[in-house]
């Protein structure tokens, strides 16, 4: 495998900065200060809200042809693999909720990456010590078996209307004819968001043509990916999990010179996406439904909202110190439970029902006072095994979320990730491989010898924060689809956007635009360059440790009102909503 000297990259970056100002800008609106103006989109029949205009357009074309929500989702994900490779792709994993409107059936699907069977709790340890996270992320070590394709194929078999191959047409065409590099992709390459990008040959050649980071507005083709799509379109996901592509994935992982991984052809061939029970709880006149383990997203978002259910939030201004204080306290309590109890339930006993139990959460909510609680401890939910010790993993922001409603009222809410921006930075057959295994705890046990629920185990799926959500009204009518990237802050972004719509009567675009406030059982983070940052002194007076910082979500949601569909896209990314 080719290695590139660091000096070459530094020189390339200098050259890029000198030339990028002249790059043309056609497809994407100005991404000034990292924000673009988005306006609420309304439609009557169907809608797609996704993180890139090419992907939204591809989804719309499928819906126009009479495709179902899952059909459109496959077209969207394939195009995102091409145009937003920093965030998601067929080399990664995903979680999704599907709403079958005719049969009033909600299903949830787990396409999370799996640890190789040869991996164990020592995966991220060297000489008896935890590896440095930044050294672990690149190369083969953290690559899990990708789950996106197996999951989409599984849902398509149940709910697809158009032929599988049709759903790849846009992605093939764009890969062959070329697509315009988005300002977000160009900035992610040029800023070195993942410092290892360019270390390995294939990604170096693709993202640094002529030795320079590819500029926004440049046209890029990806013939290798077009060929991959053609093969999967023809043969289904087995063209990916078995045969040449699978063997090349394995070889790329195992031969990453400085940090090889353990993935084998058997790991690839035996991967299965899993349909799991969704996690639902009542909230006032609504029912909130999210994804269960191995993501912590569903349980933790539900905990946050239910901890606030009796706090009369609608009487408070959304950007007031009182509202942010309450939200932050709920975040502290929920993340304390998340750190202790949540992991892959196929391996550890996760007390899912207990964690979202109404009575338990009432007791926990009573811990919230008008002063900051400091660091929250995990509670004792019903039926919880008390042997676990709290642990965190520093999930990094990349990832993508899209929401789709088709003309029959079916919905699909999917969050998809290759973990760190550009994942492991290993590329083969035109796509990047994830580094999702870094979402495991690097330690297996704590100093007093108690095991950590989210430790690495063979064949296990790392705990996630991804939170695709759907909200239903009291008649079981789908009223909202939402989700976001953002590492472990995802949970806060999704909870806050739901409160915007459900408590503060905002339309979905206004709720997404609302400045972010976040607490993960530590500092209260306020979004920089927004009005919310002015609350710092007031919150400090209540005892909060406050950090004003960039908070890069990627919320893409749809609300179904009595008058039709309303969609919102995150101004912090370059997405688009379209509907008819
Ligand atoms: N790897 C993270 C997770 O699965 C997501 C990373 C992100 O959103 O940025 O929860």
Coordinates of C-alpha atoms and ligand atoms in Angstrom, one line a residue:
X1 CA 0.0 0.0 0.0
X2 CA 1.3 3.4 -0.9
X3 CA 2.2 5.8 1.9
X4 CA 2.4 9.6 1.4
X5 CA 4.9 11.7 3.2
X6 CA 3.3 14.4 5.5
X7 CA 5.4 17.1 3.8
X8 CA 3.7 16.5 0.5
X9 CA 0.3 17.0 2.1
X10 CA 1.4 20.2 3.8
X11 CA 2.6 21.6 0.4
X12 CA -0.6 20.5 -1.3
X13 CA -2.7 22.3 1.3
X14 CA -0.7 25.6 0.8
X15 CA -1.2 25.4 -3.0
X16 CA -4.9 24.7 -2.5
X17 CA -5.4 27.7 -0.2
X18 CA -3.8 29.9 -2.9
X19 CA -6.1 28.7 -5.7
X20 CA -9.4 27.9 -4.0
X21 CA -10.9 31.4 -4.1
X22 CA -11.4 31.2 -7.8
X23 CA -13.4 27.9 -7.7
X24 CA -16.8 28.2 -9.3
X25 CA -20.0 27.7 -7.3
X26 CA -23.0 26.5 -9.1
X27 CA -25.0 23.8 -7.5
X28 CA -24.6 24.8 -3.8
X29 CA -25.6 28.0 -2.2
X30 CA -23.0 30.1 -0.4
X31 CA -21.8 28.2 2.7
X32 CA -20.7 31.4 4.4
X33 CA -19.4 31.0 8.0
X34 CA -20.4 27.4 7.7
X35 CA -24.1 28.2 7.3
X36 CA -26.5 28.4 4.5
X37 CA -30.0 29.9 4.6
X38 CA -32.7 27.2 4.4
X39 CA -36.4 27.8 4.1
X40 CA -39.3 25.6 5.1
X41 CA -40.5 23.5 2.1
X42 CA -44.1 22.5 1.8
X43 CA -45.6 19.7 -0.3
X44 CA -48.7 17.6 -0.6
X45 CA -47.7 14.1 -1.8
X46 CA -44.2 13.1 -1.0
X47 CA -40.9 14.6 0.3
X48 CA -37.2 13.9 0.7
X49 CA -34.9 15.8 3.2
X50 CA -31.3 14.9 2.9
X51 CA -27.8 16.3 3.4
X52 CA -26.9 16.9 -0.3
X53 CA -29.0 18.2 -3.2
X54 CA -27.9 15.4 -5.6
X55 CA -29.1 12.8 -3.1
X56 CA -32.4 14.6 -2.6
X57 CA -32.9 14.8 -6.3
X58 CA -32.2 11.1 -6.7
X59 CA -34.7 10.2 -4.0
X60 CA -37.3 12.5 -5.7
X61 CA -36.9 10.8 -9.1
X62 CA -37.7 7.4 -7.5
X63 CA -40.8 8.8 -5.7
X64 CA -41.9 10.4 -9.0
X65 CA -41.7 7.0 -10.6
X66 CA -44.0 5.6 -7.9
X67 CA -41.3 4.2 -5.8
X68 CA -41.8 3.7 -2.1
X69 CA -39.9 5.4 0.8
X70 CA -37.4 2.5 1.0
X71 CA -36.8 2.6 -2.8
X72 CA -36.1 6.4 -2.5
X73 CA -33.8 5.7 0.5
X74 CA -31.7 3.3 -1.4
X75 CA -31.2 5.9 -4.3
X76 CA -30.4 8.6 -1.7
X77 CA -27.8 6.4 0.2
X78 CA -26.1 5.3 -3.0
X79 CA -25.7 9.0 -4.2
X80 CA -24.5 10.0 -0.7
X81 CA -21.8 7.4 -0.9
X82 CA -20.6 9.3 -4.0
X83 CA -21.2 12.9 -3.1
X84 CA -20.9 12.9 0.7
X85 CA -18.2 10.3 1.2
X86 CA -16.9 12.0 4.3
X87 CA -20.1 11.1 6.2
X88 CA -21.6 7.8 5.1
X89 CA -21.5 5.2 2.5
X90 CA -21.7 1.5 1.6
X91 CA -18.5 1.0 3.6
X92 CA -20.3 2.0 6.8
X93 CA -23.4 1.2 8.9
X94 CA -26.8 2.6 9.7
X95 CA -30.0 2.5 11.7
X96 CA -33.4 3.1 10.2
X97 CA -37.1 3.2 11.1
X98 CA -39.7 2.2 8.6
X99 CA -43.4 3.2 8.8
X100 CA -45.8 1.0 6.8
X101 CA -48.8 3.4 6.6
X102 CA -51.3 0.9 5.2
X103 CA -50.7 -1.7 7.9
X104 CA -49.9 0.9 10.6
X105 CA -46.7 -1.0 11.3
X106 CA -43.5 0.5 12.6
X107 CA -40.2 -1.5 12.1
X108 CA -36.7 -0.7 13.0
X109 CA -33.6 -2.1 11.3
X110 CA -30.0 -2.5 12.6
X111 CA -27.3 -2.2 9.9
X112 CA -24.6 -1.5 12.4
X113 CA -21.0 -2.6 11.8
X114 CA -19.8 -5.8 13.6
X115 CA -16.5 -6.5 15.2
X116 CA -14.5 -9.2 13.4
X117 CA -14.7 -12.6 15.2
X118 CA -11.0 -12.4 15.8
X119 CA -11.3 -9.1 17.7
X120 CA -11.5 -9.1 21.5
X121 CA -11.3 -6.6 24.4
X122 CA -7.6 -6.1 23.7
X123 CA -8.3 -4.7 20.2
X124 CA -7.5 -1.1 21.2
X125 CA -4.7 -1.9 23.7
X126 CA -1.0 -2.0 23.1
X127 CA 1.6 -3.0 25.8
X128 CA -1.2 -3.2 28.3
X129 CA -2.3 0.4 27.7
X130 CA -5.3 1.9 25.8
X131 CA -4.2 3.2 22.4
X132 CA -4.4 6.8 21.6
X133 CA -7.8 7.4 19.9
X134 CA -6.3 9.3 17.0
X135 CA -3.8 6.5 16.3
X136 CA -6.5 3.9 16.4
X137 CA -8.9 5.6 13.9
X138 CA -7.0 5.2 10.7
X139 CA -6.1 2.0 8.9
X140 CA -7.7 -1.4 9.3
X141 CA -7.9 -1.9 13.1
X142 CA -11.3 -0.1 13.6
X143 CA -13.0 -1.3 10.5
X144 CA -16.2 -3.2 11.3
X145 CA -18.2 -5.3 8.8
X146 CA -20.2 -2.7 6.9
X147 CA -24.0 -3.1 7.3
X148 CA -25.6 -0.4 5.1
X149 CA -26.2 -2.6 2.0
X150 CA -27.5 -5.6 3.9
X151 CA -29.9 -3.5 5.9
X152 CA -31.3 -1.6 2.8
X153 CA -31.7 -4.9 0.9
X154 CA -33.6 -6.4 3.9
X155 CA -36.0 -3.5 4.0
X156 CA -36.4 -3.4 0.2
X157 CA -37.4 -7.1 0.2
X158 CA -40.2 -6.2 2.6
X159 CA -41.3 -2.8 1.4
X160 CA -39.7 -2.1 -2.0
X161 CA -41.9 -1.4 -5.0
X162 CA -39.4 -0.7 -7.8
X163 CA -36.8 -3.2 -9.0
X164 CA -33.5 -3.0 -6.9
X165 CA -31.4 -2.2 -10.0
X166 CA -33.5 0.9 -10.8
X167 CA -32.4 2.4 -7.5
X168 CA -28.8 2.5 -8.5
X169 CA -29.3 4.4 -11.8
X170 CA -28.6 7.9 -10.6
X171 CA -25.6 6.9 -8.6
X172 CA -24.1 5.1 -11.5
X173 CA -24.8 8.0 -13.9
X174 CA -23.3 10.6 -11.5
X175 CA -20.2 8.4 -10.8
X176 CA -19.5 8.1 -14.5
X177 CA -20.4 11.6 -15.7
X178 CA -19.0 13.4 -12.6
X179 CA -20.5 15.4 -9.8
X180 CA -19.7 18.8 -8.4
X181 CA -17.7 18.8 -5.1
X182 CA -19.7 20.4 -2.3
X183 CA -18.3 23.2 -0.2
X184 CA -18.6 20.8 2.8
X185 CA -16.6 18.0 1.2
X186 CA -14.0 20.4 0.0
X187 CA -13.6 22.0 3.4
X188 CA -13.5 18.6 5.1
X189 CA -10.6 17.6 2.9
X190 CA -8.7 20.9 3.0
X191 CA -9.0 21.4 6.7
X192 CA -7.7 18.0 7.5
X193 CA -10.8 17.1 9.4
X194 CA -9.4 13.6 9.4
X195 CA -5.7 14.0 9.6
X196 CA -5.1 10.6 8.2
X197 CA -6.9 11.3 4.9
X198 CA -4.3 10.8 2.2
X199 CA -2.1 8.4 4.2
X200 CA -3.2 5.4 2.0
X201 CA -3.0 5.3 -1.7
X202 CA -6.5 5.0 -3.1
X203 CA -7.9 7.9 -1.0
X204 CA -4.8 10.0 -1.7
X205 CA -5.4 9.7 -5.4
X206 CA -9.1 10.3 -5.2
X207 CA -9.2 13.2 -2.8
X208 CA -5.9 14.8 -3.7
X209 CA -5.8 14.7 -7.6
X210 CA -2.5 16.3 -8.8
X211 CA -1.3 16.3 -5.2
X212 CA -3.8 19.0 -4.1
X213 CA -7.0 18.6 -2.1
X214 CA -9.9 18.6 -4.5
X215 CA -11.6 22.1 -4.5
X216 CA -15.3 22.9 -4.1
X217 CA -17.0 23.3 -7.4
X218 CA -14.6 20.9 -9.1
X219 CA -16.1 18.0 -11.1
X220 CA -15.1 14.5 -9.9
X221 CA -15.8 11.1 -11.5
X222 CA -15.6 7.9 -9.6
X223 CA -15.5 5.1 -12.2
X224 CA -14.5 2.5 -9.6
X225 CA -17.6 3.2 -7.6
X226 CA -19.8 3.2 -10.7
X227 CA -18.5 -0.4 -11.4
X228 CA -19.2 -1.3 -7.8
X229 CA -22.8 0.0 -8.0
X230 CA -23.3 -1.8 -11.3
X231 CA -22.3 -5.1 -9.7
X232 CA -24.5 -4.6 -6.7
X233 CA -27.4 -3.4 -8.9
X234 CA -27.1 -6.7 -10.8
X235 CA -26.4 -9.2 -8.1
X236 CA -27.7 -7.6 -4.9
X237 CA -25.7 -7.2 -1.7
X238 CA -24.0 -10.6 -2.2
X239 CA -21.8 -8.8 -4.8
X240 CA -20.5 -6.9 -1.8
X241 CA -20.4 -9.4 1.0
X242 CA -18.9 -12.3 -1.1
X243 CA -16.4 -12.5 -4.0
X244 CA -14.0 -9.9 -5.3
X245 CA -15.2 -6.8 -3.5
X246 CA -15.4 -8.6 -0.2
X247 CA -11.9 -10.0 -0.6
X248 CA -10.5 -6.7 -1.6
X249 CA -12.1 -5.1 1.5
X250 CA -10.5 -7.8 3.6
X251 CA -7.1 -7.3 1.9
X252 CA -7.3 -3.5 2.3
X253 CA -8.0 -3.9 6.0
X254 CA -5.4 -6.6 6.7
X255 CA -2.6 -4.9 4.7
X256 CA -2.9 -1.4 6.1
X257 CA 0.8 -1.2 6.8
X258 CA 0.9 0.8 10.1
X259 CA -2.4 -0.3 11.6
X260 CA -3.7 -3.6 10.1
X261 CA -7.1 -5.0 11.1
X262 CA -8.5 -8.5 11.6
X263 CA -11.5 -8.5 9.3
X264 CA -11.9 -11.8 7.4
X265 CA -13.9 -13.1 4.4
X266 CA -16.0 -15.1 6.8
X267 CA -16.8 -12.0 8.8
X268 CA -18.0 -10.3 5.6
X269 CA -20.0 -13.4 4.3
X270 CA -21.8 -13.9 7.6
X271 CA -23.0 -10.4 8.2
X272 CA -26.7 -10.0 8.7
X273 CA -28.8 -6.9 9.2
X274 CA -31.3 -7.3 12.0
X275 CA -34.9 -6.2 12.4
X276 CA -35.3 -5.2 16.0
X277 CA -38.2 -4.0 18.1
X278 CA -38.4 -0.1 18.0
X279 CA -38.2 1.6 21.4
X280 CA -41.4 3.7 22.0
X281 CA -42.7 5.8 24.9
X282 CA -45.7 8.1 25.4
X283 CA -45.0 11.8 25.6
X284 CA -48.0 14.0 26.4
X285 CA -50.4 13.5 23.4
X286 CA -47.7 11.8 21.3
X287 CA -45.7 8.6 21.0
X288 CA -42.0 8.9 20.5
X289 CA -40.3 6.0 18.7
X290 CA -36.6 5.4 18.2
X291 CA -34.1 2.7 17.6
X292 CA -33.1 0.3 20.4
X293 CA -29.6 -1.2 21.2
X294 CA -26.9 -1.3 19.9
X295 CA -27.7 2.4 19.6
X296 CA -28.2 4.4 22.8
X297 CA -30.1 7.0 20.7
X298 CA -33.7 5.8 21.2
X299 CA -33.5 5.3 24.9
X300 CA -31.5 8.4 25.7
X301 CA -33.6 10.8 23.6
X302 CA -36.8 9.4 25.2
X303 CA -35.2 9.8 28.6
X304 CA -34.4 13.4 28.0
X305 CA -37.9 14.3 26.8
X306 CA -39.6 12.3 29.6
X307 CA -37.5 13.9 32.2
X308 CA -38.8 17.3 31.0
X309 CA -42.4 16.2 30.4
X310 CA -43.7 17.7 33.6
X311 CA -41.5 20.8 33.6
X312 CA -44.0 23.0 31.6
X313 CA -41.4 23.9 29.0
X314 CA -44.0 25.4 26.7
X315 CA -44.4 28.2 29.2
X316 CA -40.7 29.1 28.9
X317 CA -38.9 30.8 26.1
X318 CA -36.8 28.3 24.1
X319 CA -33.7 30.4 24.3
X320 CA -34.1 31.3 27.9
X321 CA -31.6 30.4 30.7
X322 CA -34.4 28.5 32.4
X323 CA -35.2 26.3 29.4
X324 CA -31.5 25.6 28.7
X325 CA -30.9 24.9 32.4
X326 CA -33.7 22.3 32.5
X327 CA -32.6 20.7 29.2
X328 CA -29.0 20.5 30.4
X329 CA -30.1 18.7 33.6
X330 CA -32.1 16.2 31.7
X331 CA -29.1 15.6 29.5
X332 CA -26.9 15.0 32.5
X333 CA -29.3 12.4 34.0
X334 CA -29.9 10.6 30.7
X335 CA -26.2 10.5 29.6
X336 CA -25.3 9.1 33.1
X337 CA -27.6 6.1 32.4
X338 CA -26.4 5.9 28.9
X339 CA -22.7 5.6 30.0
X340 CA -23.5 2.8 32.4
X341 CA -26.2 0.6 30.9
X342 CA -26.3 0.9 27.1
X343 CA -24.4 -1.3 24.7
X344 CA -25.2 -4.2 22.2
X345 CA -28.1 -6.0 23.8
X346 CA -27.1 -9.2 22.0
X347 CA -24.1 -9.3 24.4
X348 CA -25.1 -7.5 27.5
X349 CA -28.4 -7.3 29.4
X350 CA -29.7 -3.8 28.6
X351 CA -32.7 -2.8 30.8
X352 CA -34.5 -1.2 27.8
X353 CA -37.9 -1.1 29.4
X354 CA -36.6 0.0 32.8
X355 CA -34.6 2.9 31.3
X356 CA -37.7 4.4 29.7
X357 CA -40.1 3.5 32.5
X358 CA -42.4 6.4 33.3
X359 CA -42.2 5.9 37.1
X360 CA -38.5 5.6 37.1
X361 CA -38.1 8.7 35.0
X362 CA -40.4 10.6 37.4
X363 CA -38.0 9.8 40.3
X364 CA -35.1 10.8 38.2
X365 CA -36.8 14.1 37.2
X366 CA -37.2 15.0 40.9
X367 CA -33.4 15.3 41.0
X368 CA -33.6 18.4 38.8
X369 CA -33.6 21.7 40.8
X370 CA -33.0 25.3 39.9
X371 CA -29.2 24.9 40.4
X372 CA -26.9 22.8 38.3
X373 CA -26.5 19.3 39.6
X374 CA -22.8 18.9 38.8
X375 CA -21.9 15.5 37.5
X376 CA -25.0 13.1 37.5
X377 CA -24.7 9.5 38.6
X378 CA -26.5 6.7 36.8
X379 CA -29.8 5.7 38.4
X380 CA -31.2 2.3 39.2
X381 CA -33.8 1.5 36.5
X382 CA -36.0 -1.5 37.1
X383 CA -34.4 -4.8 36.3
X384 CA -31.0 -3.3 35.7
X385 CA -27.8 -5.4 36.3
X386 CA -25.7 -3.3 38.6
X387 CA -22.4 -4.8 37.7
X388 CA -21.6 -2.4 34.9
X389 CA -19.2 0.5 35.2
X390 CA -19.6 3.8 33.3
X391 CA -17.5 4.4 30.3
X392 CA -17.6 6.8 27.4
X393 CA -16.2 6.7 23.8
X394 CA -15.4 9.8 21.9
X395 CA -17.6 9.5 18.9
X396 CA -16.6 12.0 16.3
X397 CA -18.9 14.1 14.2
X398 CA -19.4 12.9 10.6
X399 CA -22.5 10.9 9.6
X400 CA -25.7 11.8 7.8
X401 CA -29.4 11.7 8.3
X402 CA -32.3 11.7 5.8
X403 CA -36.1 11.5 6.1
X404 CA -38.5 10.4 3.4
X405 CA -42.3 10.2 3.1
X406 CA -43.8 8.6 0.0
X407 CA -47.2 9.2 -1.6
X408 CA -48.8 6.4 0.4
X409 CA -47.7 8.0 3.6
X410 CA -44.9 5.4 4.3
X411 CA -41.9 6.9 6.1
X412 CA -38.2 6.2 6.3
X413 CA -35.9 7.8 8.8
X414 CA -32.3 6.7 8.5
X415 CA -29.0 7.8 10.1
X416 CA -26.0 6.4 8.4
X417 CA -22.3 6.7 9.3
X418 CA -18.7 5.8 8.6
X419 CA -17.9 7.2 12.0
X420 CA -15.0 9.7 11.8
X421 CA -15.1 12.0 8.7
X422 CA -13.7 9.8 5.9
X423 CA -13.8 6.8 8.3
X424 CA -10.7 4.7 8.4
X425 CA -9.4 6.6 5.3
X426 CA -9.0 3.2 3.6
X427 CA -10.6 3.2 0.2
X428 CA -11.3 0.3 -2.1
X429 CA -13.5 -0.1 -5.2
X430 CA -14.3 3.7 -5.0
X431 CA -15.7 3.8 -1.4
X432 CA -14.3 4.5 2.0
X433 CA -14.3 1.9 4.8
X434 CA -15.6 2.9 8.3
X435 CA -13.7 3.1 11.5
X436 CA -16.9 2.5 13.6
X437 CA -15.2 0.1 16.0
X438 CA -13.7 3.2 17.8
X439 CA -17.2 3.6 19.2
X440 CA -16.4 0.7 21.6
X441 CA -14.8 1.5 24.9
X442 CA -11.1 1.0 24.5
X443 CA -10.9 -0.4 28.1
X444 CA -12.5 -3.7 29.0
X445 CA -12.9 -3.0 32.7
X446 CA -12.5 -0.4 35.3
X447 CA -9.8 -0.2 37.9
X448 CA -11.9 -2.1 40.4
X449 CA -12.3 -4.9 37.9
X450 CA -15.9 -4.3 36.9
X451 CA -16.6 -5.0 33.2
X452 CA -17.6 -2.2 30.8
X453 CA -20.8 -3.0 28.9
X454 CA -19.5 -1.4 25.7
X455 CA -16.2 -3.3 25.7
X456 CA -15.0 -5.0 22.4
X457 CA -16.2 -8.6 22.0
X458 CA -16.0 -10.8 18.9
X459 CA -19.0 -10.2 16.6
X460 CA -20.4 -7.4 18.8
X461 CA -21.7 -4.1 17.5
X462 CA -20.3 -0.9 19.1
X463 CA -22.7 1.3 21.0
X464 CA -24.0 4.2 18.9
X465 CA -25.7 7.5 19.5
X466 CA -27.5 7.5 16.2
X467 CA -31.1 8.5 16.8
X468 CA -33.4 8.1 13.8
X469 CA -36.9 9.0 15.2
X470 CA -40.5 9.0 14.4
X471 CA -43.3 10.7 16.3
X472 CA -46.9 9.6 16.2
X473 CA -50.1 11.3 17.4
X474 CA -52.7 9.7 19.7
X475 CA -54.4 8.1 16.6
X476 CA -51.1 6.4 15.6
X477 CA -50.7 8.8 12.7
X478 CA -47.1 9.6 11.7
X479 CA -46.4 13.3 12.4
X480 CA -42.7 13.7 12.4
X481 CA -39.4 12.1 11.1
X482 CA -36.1 13.4 12.4
X483 CA -32.5 12.5 13.0
X484 CA -29.0 14.0 12.9
X485 CA -25.3 13.4 12.8
X486 CA -23.0 14.9 15.5
X487 CA -21.3 12.1 17.5
X488 CA -22.7 11.6 20.9
X489 CA -24.3 15.1 20.7
X490 CA -26.8 13.6 18.2
X491 CA -29.1 12.8 21.1
X492 CA -29.2 16.4 22.3
X493 CA -29.8 17.8 18.7
X494 CA -32.7 15.4 18.1
X495 CA -34.3 15.9 21.6
X496 CA -34.1 19.7 21.2
X497 CA -35.6 19.7 17.7
X498 CA -38.5 17.6 18.9
X499 CA -39.1 20.0 21.7
X500 CA -39.1 22.8 19.2
X501 CA -41.9 21.2 17.3
X502 CA -43.8 19.5 20.1
X503 CA -43.5 22.1 22.9
X504 CA -42.7 25.4 21.2
X505 CA -44.9 25.0 18.2
X506 CA -42.1 25.8 15.8
X507 CA -42.2 24.6 12.2
X508 CA -39.5 22.0 11.4
X509 CA -37.2 24.5 9.7
X510 CA -37.3 26.9 12.7
X511 CA -36.8 24.1 15.1
X512 CA -33.7 22.9 13.2
X513 CA -32.4 26.5 12.8
X514 CA -32.7 27.1 16.6
X515 CA -29.3 27.6 18.1
X516 CA -28.0 24.5 19.8
X517 CA -27.6 23.9 23.5
X518 CA -26.1 20.5 24.6
X519 CA -25.2 18.7 27.8
X520 CA -23.7 15.2 27.9
X521 CA -23.2 15.1 31.7
X522 CA -20.4 17.6 31.5
X523 CA -20.2 21.2 30.3
X524 CA -23.2 22.9 28.9
X525 CA -22.2 23.6 25.3
X526 CA -23.8 26.7 23.6
X527 CA -23.6 27.2 19.8
X528 CA -21.0 29.8 18.9
X529 CA -22.0 32.8 16.8
X530 CA -25.6 32.5 17.8
X531 CA -27.8 34.4 20.3
X532 CA -27.7 31.4 22.7
X533 CA -24.0 32.1 23.5
X534 CA -25.2 35.2 25.4
X535 CA -26.7 33.0 28.1
X536 CA -23.2 32.0 29.3
X537 CA -23.1 34.3 32.4
X538 CA -26.6 33.5 33.5
X539 CA -26.0 29.7 33.3
X540 CA -22.7 30.1 35.1
X541 CA -24.5 31.8 37.9
X542 CA -26.7 28.7 38.1
X543 CA -23.5 26.6 38.5
X544 CA -23.0 25.4 34.9
X545 CA -19.6 25.0 33.4
X546 CA -20.2 26.6 30.0
X547 CA -18.4 26.1 26.7
X548 CA -19.3 28.2 23.7
X549 CA -18.3 26.2 20.5
X550 CA -19.3 25.1 17.1
X551 CA -22.0 22.5 17.2
X552 CA -22.3 20.8 13.9
X553 CA -25.5 19.0 13.5
X554 CA -27.1 17.8 10.3
X555 CA -30.8 17.6 11.1
X556 CA -33.1 16.7 8.2
X557 CA -36.7 16.3 9.2
X558 CA -40.3 16.1 7.9
X559 CA -43.4 17.1 9.8
X560 CA -46.8 15.9 8.6
X561 CA -49.5 18.5 9.4
X562 CA -53.2 18.4 8.5
X563 CA -52.3 20.6 5.5
X564 CA -49.5 18.5 4.1
X565 CA -45.8 17.8 4.4
X566 CA -43.3 20.3 5.8
X567 CA -39.6 19.7 5.5
X568 CA -36.5 21.3 7.0
X569 CA -32.7 21.0 6.3
X570 CA -29.9 21.9 8.5
X571 CA -28.3 25.3 7.7
X572 CA -25.1 24.0 9.2
X573 CA -24.7 21.6 6.2
X574 CA -25.4 21.8 2.5
X575 CA -28.6 19.7 2.3
X576 CA -31.9 20.2 0.5
X577 CA -35.5 19.4 1.0
X578 CA -37.7 18.7 -2.1
X579 CA -41.3 17.7 -2.3
X580 CA -44.3 17.5 -4.5
Ligands
LIG1 N1 -20.2 6.9 15.2 C1 -21.2 7.6 15.8 C2 -22.4 6.8 16.3 O1 -22.6 5.7 15.7 C3 -21.8 8.7 14.9 C4 -20.8 9.7 14.6 C5 -21.4 11.0 14.2 O2 -22.5 11.2 14.1 O3 -20.7 11.9 13.9 O4 -23.1 7.1 17.1

